[in-house]
Amino acid sequence: MFTRKSYDAVVVGSGPNGLAAAISIAQAGRSVLVLEAAETIGGGSRSANLTLPGFTHDICSAIHPLTVASPFFRTLPLEKYGLEWVYPPAALAHPMDDGTAVLAERSVEATAANLGVDKAAYQRMMAPLVANSEGLLADLLGPLPMPPRHPMTLVRFGLRALWPAQGLANIQFKGERARALFGGLAAHAMLPLGDIATASFGLVLGVTAHAVGWPMPKGGAQKITDALAALLRSLGGEIASGITVRSMSDLPAHRVVLFDVTPRQLLHIAGDSLPSGYRRSLEHYRYGAGVFKVDWALDGPVPWKAKEVNQAATVHLGGTLAEIAASERAVARGDPSDKPYVLLVQHSLFDASRAPEGKATAWAYCHVPNGSQIDMTDPIEKQIERFAPGFRDRIIARSIMDPAAMERHNANNIGGDINGGIQDLRQLYTRPAIRLVPYTTPNEAVFICSSSTPPGGGVHGMCGFFAARAALRQLR
Ligand SMILES: Cc1cc2nc3c(=O)[nH]c(=O)nc-3n(C[C@H](O)[C@H](O)[C@H](O)COP(=O)(O)OP(=O)(O)OC[C@H]3O[C@@H](n4cnc5c(N)ncnc54)[C@H](O)[C@@H]3O)c2cc1C
């Protein structure tokens, strides 16, 4: 099944981080094999026909600011392998109950102009960070930068980033529009917005909206995976799917192995080859909230009350900052809100290949407690109806994935956690355990390269890139 008896490196898992790791290793002239449990490769970057023939849905990742911002992916000729980016005019829309919407546009000025009393405050907060975004994102998309390469920008960022998102939004802004926009961005943290450092998520995602945009690949997230896989193969790398690695004895001969899995799986597969102290750290690793996801095939686009929502693919539904904060608090309490904060993406408005002519797709999820079995279909659809009356009349078919279905789809989504572990301040840089180089383990041949290492979740490949760097040092 494999072309060689032995490889320099084996990568277990073909998510964006697994493929990024394999590409880095192949670029260094080493032999590498990727083993993937699922029949299809790509982990959290896959697309499928989830509802009806002719409709293409992204099963997991849908919008890719971190892919285009990734210092590693930016160096790869992925366009040569079929990847084509589609940029909606605005990064995101946040409809309000008064029938208008706040837009995060590419320009800081244009966005601020839509924020009434908070025009100047928004510009003061965002403009300096956006002006230095390349350095800032390079520092943030990796392990703790010691020393930081761009200290002044990092200090300016850190002074606000360490705040709880709700506190920062309430202090910086006077009006509901700017507060809601910031709350919707920060809620990507999947943490209560009163928690320390949740503002960092609002700032980073806000910076990406202005600095790089929030694009989608034409044809679906699978196209990112397909381009990475084609590039890997062109470099001599191999990929084998439909192979679940259950123990170290399942691996062909290798000098190093990189695991694109989370700590719980690493313990099962390689626990016997790791010392007890490290094993204990992995046992204490914490997972976060899960997601409940719905995809729809629609008889036409979502009928938004605020027409400006049609300028963005990503839509944050939840109304005011206070309401979004209440929804995230409820998830943390274990009792999801019946008015959840909903992330919605309307791909087909900007990419006609996703649905038959005249029809449309919509993708959405809300946060739920880890492993929750509560059906959130109705609360999610009610939130959409609130800002788009008549939405339900356009539904032709729907696909529903609760946390258990997310985990069946990809074993890394433990209890529906899409980030490979909670991303609070305590665990962001110490994932999966406290080590100088977090991608290494006490076993010199074993590395971890998934989003359970810094910088965490998202399709950026930086966990894989840094893990490969560590593994290549060992190979030398
Ligand atoms: C619903 C959802 C929405 C998301 N939305 C976005 C978004 O819009 N933008 C964004 O940037 N990110 C988004 N993400 C997050 C993003 O998908 C992940 O952070 C990213 O895919 C993590 O990459 P990874 O390589 O670390 O792991 P994964 O992509 O999870 O890949 C891990 C791979 O390892 C395989 N594997 C696991 N165990 C084994 C084993 N024992 N043997 C062999 N193979 C194994 C799995 O099958 C999987 O293919 C979303 C995720 C989900 C689930």
Coordinates of C-alpha atoms and ligand atoms in Angstrom, one line a residue:
M1 CA 0.0 0.0 0.0
F2 CA 3.0 2.3 0.6
T3 CA 5.8 2.7 -1.8
R4 CA 8.6 2.4 0.8
K5 CA 9.4 0.1 3.7
S6 CA 10.5 3.0 5.8
Y7 CA 10.0 6.8 6.0
D8 CA 11.9 9.7 7.6
A9 CA 8.6 10.9 8.9
V10 CA 5.0 9.6 9.2
V11 CA 2.2 12.1 9.9
V12 CA -0.9 10.7 11.5
G13 CA -3.9 12.8 10.3
S14 CA -4.4 14.8 7.1
G15 CA -6.0 18.0 8.6
P16 CA -4.5 21.4 7.5
N17 CA -1.8 21.0 10.2
G18 CA -0.9 17.5 9.2
L19 CA -0.6 18.5 5.6
A20 CA 1.4 21.6 6.5
A21 CA 3.8 19.5 8.5
A22 CA 4.2 16.9 5.7
I23 CA 4.8 19.7 3.1
S24 CA 7.5 21.3 5.3
I25 CA 9.2 17.9 5.8
A26 CA 9.0 17.1 2.0
Q27 CA 10.4 20.6 1.2
A28 CA 13.4 19.7 3.3
G29 CA 14.0 16.6 1.0
R30 CA 12.8 14.0 3.5
S31 CA 10.5 11.1 2.8
V32 CA 7.1 11.5 4.4
L33 CA 3.8 9.5 4.5
V34 CA 0.5 10.9 5.8
L35 CA -2.0 8.3 7.3
E36 CA -5.6 9.4 7.5
A37 CA -8.4 7.5 9.3
A38 CA -11.3 8.9 7.1
E39 CA -11.9 7.9 3.5
T40 CA -11.6 11.6 2.5
I41 CA -8.6 13.7 3.4
G42 CA -8.6 17.2 5.0
G43 CA -9.9 16.9 8.5
G44 CA -11.6 20.2 9.3
S45 CA -11.2 21.4 5.7
R46 CA -13.6 19.3 3.7
S47 CA -16.7 19.8 1.6
A48 CA -19.5 17.4 0.7
N49 CA -22.9 17.1 -0.7
L50 CA -24.7 17.1 2.7
T51 CA -28.2 17.9 1.6
L52 CA -29.3 17.4 -2.1
P53 CA -27.5 16.7 -5.4
G54 CA -25.9 19.9 -6.7
F55 CA -25.4 21.6 -3.3
T56 CA -21.8 21.7 -2.0
H57 CA -21.5 22.3 1.8
D58 CA -18.4 22.9 3.9
I59 CA -18.6 20.3 6.7
C60 CA -16.3 22.2 9.0
S61 CA -14.3 25.3 8.1
A62 CA -16.1 27.8 5.9
I63 CA -14.3 31.2 6.0
H64 CA -10.6 31.5 5.8
P65 CA -9.0 34.7 7.0
L66 CA -6.4 32.6 8.9
T67 CA -5.5 30.7 5.8
V68 CA -4.7 33.8 3.7
A69 CA -2.9 35.4 6.8
S70 CA -0.8 32.2 7.5
P71 CA 2.9 33.1 7.2
F72 CA 3.5 29.4 6.0
F73 CA 0.5 29.0 3.6
R74 CA 1.3 32.4 2.1
T75 CA 4.6 30.9 0.9
L76 CA 3.0 28.0 -0.9
P77 CA 2.0 28.1 -4.6
L78 CA -1.5 26.8 -3.9
E79 CA -3.2 28.7 -6.7
K80 CA -1.1 26.6 -9.1
Y81 CA -2.9 23.6 -7.7
G82 CA -6.4 24.9 -8.2
L83 CA -7.1 27.1 -5.2
E84 CA -9.0 30.2 -6.1
W85 CA -10.1 32.7 -3.4
V86 CA -13.4 34.5 -3.5
Y87 CA -13.6 37.8 -1.5
P88 CA -17.0 39.1 -0.6
P89 CA -17.1 43.0 -0.5
A90 CA -17.4 43.0 3.4
A91 CA -15.8 40.5 5.8
L92 CA -18.9 40.2 7.9
A93 CA -22.4 41.5 8.6
H94 CA -24.0 41.9 12.0
P95 CA -27.8 42.5 11.7
M96 CA -29.5 44.5 14.4
D97 CA -33.2 44.4 15.5
D98 CA -33.9 47.9 14.0
G99 CA -33.6 46.4 10.5
T100 CA -30.1 47.7 9.8
A101 CA -26.8 45.9 9.9
V102 CA -23.2 46.7 11.0
L103 CA -20.6 45.7 8.4
A104 CA -16.9 45.0 8.9
E105 CA -15.6 46.2 5.6
R106 CA -12.0 46.0 4.3
S107 CA -11.4 49.6 5.2
V108 CA -11.2 50.6 8.8
E109 CA -12.6 54.1 7.9
A110 CA -15.6 52.8 6.0
T111 CA -16.4 50.4 8.9
A112 CA -16.0 53.2 11.5
A113 CA -18.2 55.5 9.5
N114 CA -21.1 53.1 10.1
L115 CA -20.6 53.1 13.9
G116 CA -22.1 56.5 14.7
V117 CA -20.8 57.8 18.1
D118 CA -18.0 55.2 18.1
K119 CA -16.5 56.2 14.8
A120 CA -13.3 57.7 16.3
A121 CA -13.0 55.1 19.1
Y122 CA -13.1 52.2 16.5
Q123 CA -10.5 53.9 14.4
R124 CA -8.2 54.5 17.4
M125 CA -8.4 50.9 18.4
M126 CA -8.1 49.2 15.0
A127 CA -6.0 51.5 12.7
P128 CA -2.6 51.1 14.5
L129 CA -3.0 47.3 14.7
V130 CA -4.1 47.0 11.1
A131 CA -1.1 49.2 10.0
N132 CA 1.2 46.7 11.6
S133 CA -0.8 43.6 10.9
E134 CA 1.8 41.5 9.1
G135 CA 4.2 41.6 12.1
L136 CA 1.4 41.2 14.6
L137 CA -0.1 38.2 12.9
A138 CA 3.4 36.6 12.5
D139 CA 3.9 37.0 16.2
L140 CA 0.5 35.7 17.2
L141 CA 0.3 32.7 14.8
G142 CA 2.8 30.6 16.5
P143 CA 4.2 29.7 19.9
L144 CA 4.7 32.5 22.5
P145 CA 7.2 34.8 20.7
M146 CA 10.2 35.1 23.0
P147 CA 11.4 37.7 22.4
P148 CA 8.6 39.2 20.2
R149 CA 9.7 40.2 16.7
H150 CA 7.5 43.2 16.8
P151 CA 7.4 44.3 20.5
M152 CA 5.8 47.7 20.1
T153 CA 2.8 46.4 18.2
L154 CA 2.5 43.4 20.5
V155 CA 2.4 45.7 23.6
R156 CA -0.2 47.9 22.0
F157 CA -2.2 44.8 21.2
G158 CA -1.6 43.2 24.6
L159 CA -2.9 46.2 26.6
R160 CA -6.3 45.7 25.1
A161 CA -6.2 41.9 24.3
L162 CA -5.9 40.9 28.0
W163 CA -9.2 42.4 28.8
P164 CA -12.5 40.5 29.0
A165 CA -14.2 41.2 25.6
Q166 CA -17.4 42.5 27.3
G167 CA -15.5 44.9 29.6
L168 CA -13.3 46.2 26.8
A169 CA -16.3 46.8 24.4
N170 CA -18.3 48.6 27.2
I171 CA -15.3 50.9 28.0
Q172 CA -14.2 51.6 24.5
F173 CA -17.6 52.1 22.9
K174 CA -20.7 54.1 23.8
G175 CA -23.2 52.7 21.2
E176 CA -24.8 49.3 20.6
R177 CA -23.5 48.9 17.1
A178 CA -19.7 48.9 17.8
R179 CA -20.3 46.9 21.0
A180 CA -22.3 44.3 19.1
L181 CA -19.7 44.1 16.3
F182 CA -16.9 43.5 18.7
G183 CA -18.9 41.0 20.8
G184 CA -19.7 39.0 17.7
L185 CA -16.0 38.8 16.8
A186 CA -14.9 38.0 20.3
A187 CA -17.5 35.2 20.7
H188 CA -15.4 33.1 18.2
A189 CA -13.4 32.4 21.4
M190 CA -16.1 30.0 22.5
L191 CA -15.6 31.4 26.0
P192 CA -17.7 33.6 28.3
L193 CA -17.1 37.2 27.2
G194 CA -16.4 38.1 30.8
D195 CA -13.3 35.9 30.8
I196 CA -9.9 37.5 30.9
A197 CA -8.2 37.9 27.4
T198 CA -11.3 37.1 25.4
A199 CA -10.9 40.6 23.8
S200 CA -7.8 39.1 22.0
F201 CA -10.1 37.1 19.7
G202 CA -12.2 40.2 18.8
L203 CA -9.0 42.2 18.1
V204 CA -7.3 39.5 16.0
L205 CA -10.3 38.7 13.9
G206 CA -11.1 42.4 13.5
V207 CA -7.5 42.9 12.3
T208 CA -7.9 40.1 9.8
A209 CA -11.2 41.5 8.5
H210 CA -9.4 44.8 7.6
A211 CA -5.9 43.5 6.7
V212 CA -6.5 40.3 4.7
G213 CA -10.3 40.0 4.3
W214 CA -12.5 36.9 5.1
P215 CA -12.4 34.9 1.8
M216 CA -13.7 31.5 0.9
P217 CA -12.2 29.0 -1.6
K218 CA -14.2 28.8 -4.9
G219 CA -15.9 25.4 -4.8
G220 CA -15.5 24.7 -1.1
A221 CA -13.0 24.3 1.8
Q222 CA -12.1 20.9 0.2
K223 CA -10.2 22.9 -2.4
I224 CA -7.7 24.1 0.2
T225 CA -7.0 20.4 1.1
D226 CA -6.8 19.3 -2.5
A227 CA -4.3 22.0 -3.3
L228 CA -2.2 21.1 -0.2
A229 CA -2.3 17.4 -1.1
A230 CA -1.4 18.0 -4.7
L231 CA 1.6 20.2 -3.7
L232 CA 2.7 17.5 -1.2
R233 CA 2.6 14.8 -3.8
S234 CA 4.5 17.0 -6.2
L235 CA 7.2 17.1 -3.6
G236 CA 7.3 13.3 -3.3
G237 CA 5.1 13.0 -0.2
E238 CA 2.5 10.2 0.0
I239 CA -1.0 10.1 1.5
A240 CA -3.0 7.0 2.4
S241 CA -6.6 7.3 3.6
G242 CA -8.9 4.9 5.3
I243 CA -6.3 3.9 7.9
T244 CA -7.0 4.5 11.5
V245 CA -3.8 4.5 13.6
R246 CA -4.7 2.8 16.9
S247 CA -1.2 2.1 18.3
M248 CA 2.4 2.7 17.4
S249 CA 2.6 -0.8 16.0
D250 CA 0.2 0.4 13.2
L251 CA 2.9 2.7 11.8
P252 CA 5.4 1.7 9.1
A253 CA 9.1 2.1 10.0
H254 CA 10.0 5.7 10.6
R255 CA 12.5 8.0 12.3
V256 CA 9.9 10.5 13.6
V257 CA 6.1 10.5 13.8
L258 CA 4.0 13.7 14.0
F259 CA 0.5 13.4 15.4
D260 CA -2.3 15.6 14.0
V261 CA -4.5 14.4 16.9
T262 CA -5.5 15.8 20.3
P263 CA -4.0 14.8 23.6
R264 CA -6.7 12.2 24.4
Q265 CA -6.0 10.3 21.2
L266 CA -2.3 10.7 21.6
L267 CA -2.6 9.0 25.0
H268 CA -4.4 6.1 23.4
I269 CA -2.1 5.6 20.5
A270 CA 1.3 6.4 22.0
G271 CA 0.8 6.6 25.8
D272 CA 3.0 3.5 26.4
S273 CA 6.0 5.3 24.7
L274 CA 5.6 8.5 26.8
P275 CA 6.8 9.0 30.4
S276 CA 4.2 9.2 33.2
G277 CA 4.7 12.9 34.0
Y278 CA 4.0 13.9 30.4
R279 CA 1.1 11.4 30.3
R280 CA -0.4 13.1 33.4
S281 CA -0.2 16.5 31.7
L282 CA -2.1 15.1 28.7
E283 CA -4.7 13.6 31.0
H284 CA -5.3 17.1 32.5
Y285 CA -5.7 18.7 29.1
R286 CA -9.0 20.6 29.0
Y287 CA -11.5 20.5 26.1
G288 CA -13.9 23.4 25.4
A289 CA -17.5 24.0 24.3
G290 CA -18.8 22.1 21.3
V291 CA -20.8 23.1 18.3
F292 CA -24.2 22.2 16.9
K293 CA -24.3 22.7 13.2
V294 CA -27.0 22.9 10.5
D295 CA -26.5 23.2 6.7
W296 CA -29.4 24.1 4.5
A297 CA -30.3 23.7 0.8
L298 CA -32.5 26.7 0.1
D299 CA -35.0 27.7 -2.6
G300 CA -33.2 31.1 -2.9
P301 CA -30.9 33.4 -0.8
V302 CA -31.7 34.2 2.8
P303 CA -34.2 37.0 2.8
W304 CA -32.4 39.5 5.1
K305 CA -34.4 42.5 6.4
A306 CA -31.2 44.5 6.1
K307 CA -30.2 44.4 2.5
E308 CA -26.6 45.2 3.4
V309 CA -26.2 41.8 4.9
N310 CA -25.9 40.5 1.3
Q311 CA -22.4 42.2 1.1
A312 CA -20.9 39.6 3.4
A313 CA -20.6 35.8 3.4
T314 CA -20.2 35.7 7.2
V315 CA -23.1 36.8 9.4
H316 CA -23.1 37.1 13.2
L317 CA -26.6 36.6 14.6
G318 CA -27.3 37.5 18.2
G319 CA -28.2 41.1 18.4
T320 CA -26.6 43.2 21.1
L321 CA -23.4 42.6 23.0
A322 CA -25.3 41.9 26.2
E323 CA -27.4 39.2 24.4
I324 CA -24.3 37.5 22.8
A325 CA -22.5 37.6 26.2
A326 CA -25.5 36.0 27.9
S327 CA -25.6 33.2 25.2
E328 CA -21.9 32.4 25.7
R329 CA -22.3 32.4 29.6
A330 CA -25.2 30.0 29.2
V331 CA -23.0 27.6 27.2
A332 CA -20.3 27.7 29.9
R333 CA -23.0 27.0 32.6
G334 CA -24.1 23.9 30.7
D335 CA -27.5 25.3 29.7
P336 CA -27.5 26.7 26.2
S337 CA -29.6 29.8 25.5
D338 CA -32.8 29.6 23.5
K339 CA -31.5 32.8 21.8
P340 CA -28.0 31.5 20.8
Y341 CA -25.2 33.5 19.2
V342 CA -25.2 32.0 15.7
L343 CA -22.4 32.1 13.1
L344 CA -23.9 31.8 9.6
V345 CA -22.2 31.7 6.2
Q346 CA -23.9 32.2 2.8
H347 CA -21.4 30.9 0.4
S348 CA -23.6 30.6 -2.7
L349 CA -24.2 34.4 -2.8
F350 CA -20.6 34.8 -3.9
D351 CA -19.7 31.3 -5.4
A352 CA -22.3 30.1 -7.8
S353 CA -20.7 26.6 -7.9
R354 CA -22.1 25.8 -4.5
A355 CA -25.8 25.5 -5.5
P356 CA -27.9 24.9 -8.6
E357 CA -29.1 28.1 -10.4
G358 CA -31.6 30.1 -8.4
K359 CA -31.0 28.0 -5.3
A360 CA -28.7 28.8 -2.3
T361 CA -26.8 27.2 0.6
A362 CA -26.5 28.3 4.2
W363 CA -24.1 27.0 6.9
A364 CA -24.5 27.8 10.5
Y365 CA -23.6 26.7 14.0
C366 CA -24.0 27.8 17.6
H367 CA -21.9 26.9 20.6
V368 CA -23.2 24.3 23.0
P369 CA -21.7 22.6 26.1
N370 CA -19.1 19.9 25.3
G371 CA -21.0 16.7 24.4
S372 CA -24.4 18.3 24.6
Q373 CA -27.3 16.3 23.2
I374 CA -29.8 19.2 23.1
D375 CA -31.3 19.8 19.6
M376 CA -30.6 23.4 18.7
T377 CA -32.1 23.3 15.2
D378 CA -35.2 25.3 16.2
P379 CA -33.4 28.0 18.3
I380 CA -30.9 28.5 15.4
E381 CA -33.6 28.8 12.8
K382 CA -35.6 31.2 15.0
Q383 CA -32.5 33.5 15.3
I384 CA -32.2 33.5 11.5
E385 CA -36.0 34.2 11.1
R386 CA -35.6 37.1 13.6
F387 CA -33.3 38.9 11.1
A388 CA -34.6 37.3 7.9
P389 CA -38.4 36.7 8.1
G390 CA -39.5 34.0 5.6
F391 CA -36.2 32.1 5.9
R392 CA -37.9 28.9 6.9
D393 CA -40.2 29.0 3.8
R394 CA -37.0 28.7 1.7
I395 CA -35.7 25.5 3.3
I396 CA -35.7 22.5 0.9
A397 CA -33.5 20.3 2.9
R398 CA -31.2 20.4 6.0
S399 CA -28.3 18.4 7.4
I400 CA -27.9 18.5 11.2
M401 CA -24.7 17.7 13.1
D402 CA -24.7 17.7 16.9
P403 CA -21.4 17.3 18.9
A404 CA -21.5 13.5 18.7
A405 CA -21.9 13.7 14.9
M406 CA -19.0 16.2 14.7
E407 CA -16.8 13.7 16.6
R408 CA -17.9 10.8 14.4
H409 CA -16.9 12.9 11.4
N410 CA -13.5 13.7 12.9
A411 CA -12.1 12.1 16.0
N412 CA -10.3 15.4 16.9
N413 CA -13.7 17.1 17.5
I414 CA -13.9 15.8 21.1
G415 CA -17.4 16.4 22.4
G416 CA -17.9 18.8 19.4
D417 CA -14.9 21.0 20.4
I418 CA -13.7 22.4 17.1
N419 CA -10.4 23.9 18.4
G420 CA -8.6 20.8 19.7
G421 CA -9.0 22.0 23.3
I422 CA -10.2 25.1 25.2
Q423 CA -8.4 28.3 24.1
D424 CA -8.3 30.3 27.4
L425 CA -5.3 32.2 28.5
R426 CA -4.1 29.3 30.7
Q427 CA -4.0 26.8 27.8
L428 CA -3.4 28.9 24.7
Y429 CA 0.4 28.7 24.9
T430 CA 0.8 25.7 27.2
R431 CA -1.1 23.4 24.8
P432 CA -0.8 20.4 25.0
A433 CA 1.6 20.6 28.0
I434 CA 4.2 23.0 29.4
R435 CA 7.3 22.6 27.4
L436 CA 9.9 24.9 25.8
V437 CA 9.0 23.6 22.4
P438 CA 5.3 22.5 22.8
Y439 CA 5.4 20.4 19.6
T440 CA 8.0 18.0 21.1
T441 CA 7.3 15.3 23.6
P442 CA 9.8 13.6 26.0
N443 CA 10.1 10.9 23.4
E444 CA 12.5 12.2 20.8
A445 CA 10.8 10.5 17.9
V446 CA 7.2 11.6 18.8
F447 CA 5.8 15.1 17.9
I448 CA 2.3 16.6 18.1
C449 CA 1.3 19.0 15.2
S450 CA -2.5 19.5 15.7
S451 CA -4.5 22.5 16.8
S452 CA -3.9 21.2 20.3
T453 CA -0.6 23.1 20.0
P454 CA 0.0 26.9 19.6
P455 CA -1.5 28.9 18.0
G456 CA -4.6 26.7 18.3
G457 CA -7.7 26.3 16.1
G458 CA -8.2 27.5 12.5
V459 CA -7.0 26.6 9.1
H460 CA -3.6 28.2 9.2
G461 CA -1.3 25.2 9.2
M462 CA 1.1 27.0 11.6
C463 CA 0.9 24.2 14.3
G464 CA 2.1 21.8 11.6
F465 CA 4.8 24.1 10.3
F466 CA 6.3 24.6 13.8
A467 CA 6.0 20.9 14.6
A468 CA 7.8 20.1 11.4
R469 CA 10.6 22.5 12.2
A470 CA 11.1 20.7 15.5
A471 CA 11.0 17.3 13.8
L472 CA 13.5 18.3 11.1
R473 CA 15.9 19.3 13.9
Q474 CA 15.7 15.8 15.2
L475 CA 16.1 14.3 11.7
R476 CA 19.3 16.3 11.2
Ligands
LIG1 C1 -17.9 23.1 12.4 C2 -16.5 23.7 12.3 C3 -16.4 25.0 11.7 C4 -15.1 25.6 11.6 N1 -15.0 26.8 11.0 C5 -13.8 27.3 10.7 C6 -13.6 28.4 9.9 O1 -14.6 28.9 9.3 N2 -12.4 28.8 9.6 C7 -11.3 28.3 10.2 O2 -10.1 28.7 10.0 N3 -11.4 27.2 11.0 C8 -12.6 26.7 11.2 N4 -12.7 25.5 12.0 C9 -11.6 25.0 12.7 C10 -10.6 24.2 11.8 O3 -11.4 23.3 10.9 C11 -9.6 23.4 12.6 O4 -9.1 24.2 13.6 C12 -8.5 22.8 11.8 O5 -9.1 21.9 10.8 C13 -7.6 22.0 12.7 O6 -6.6 21.4 11.8 P1 -5.8 20.1 12.4 O7 -5.0 19.7 11.2 O8 -5.2 20.5 13.6 O9 -6.9 19.0 12.7 P2 -8.1 18.4 11.9 O10 -8.5 19.3 10.8 O11 -9.1 18.1 12.9 O12 -7.6 17.1 11.3 C14 -7.2 15.9 12.0 C15 -7.2 14.7 11.1 O13 -6.7 13.6 11.8 C16 -7.4 12.5 11.5 N5 -7.2 11.5 12.6 C17 -7.6 11.6 13.9 N6 -7.3 10.5 14.6 C18 -6.7 9.7 13.7 C19 -6.1 8.4 13.8 N7 -6.1 7.7 15.0 N8 -5.5 7.8 12.7 C20 -5.5 8.5 11.5 N9 -6.0 9.7 11.4 C21 -6.6 10.3 12.4 C22 -8.8 13.0 11.4 O14 -9.7 12.1 10.7 C23 -8.6 14.3 10.7 O15 -8.6 14.2 9.3 C24 -14.0 24.9 12.1 C25 -14.1 23.6 12.6 C26 -15.4 23.0 12.7 C27 -15.5 21.6 13.1

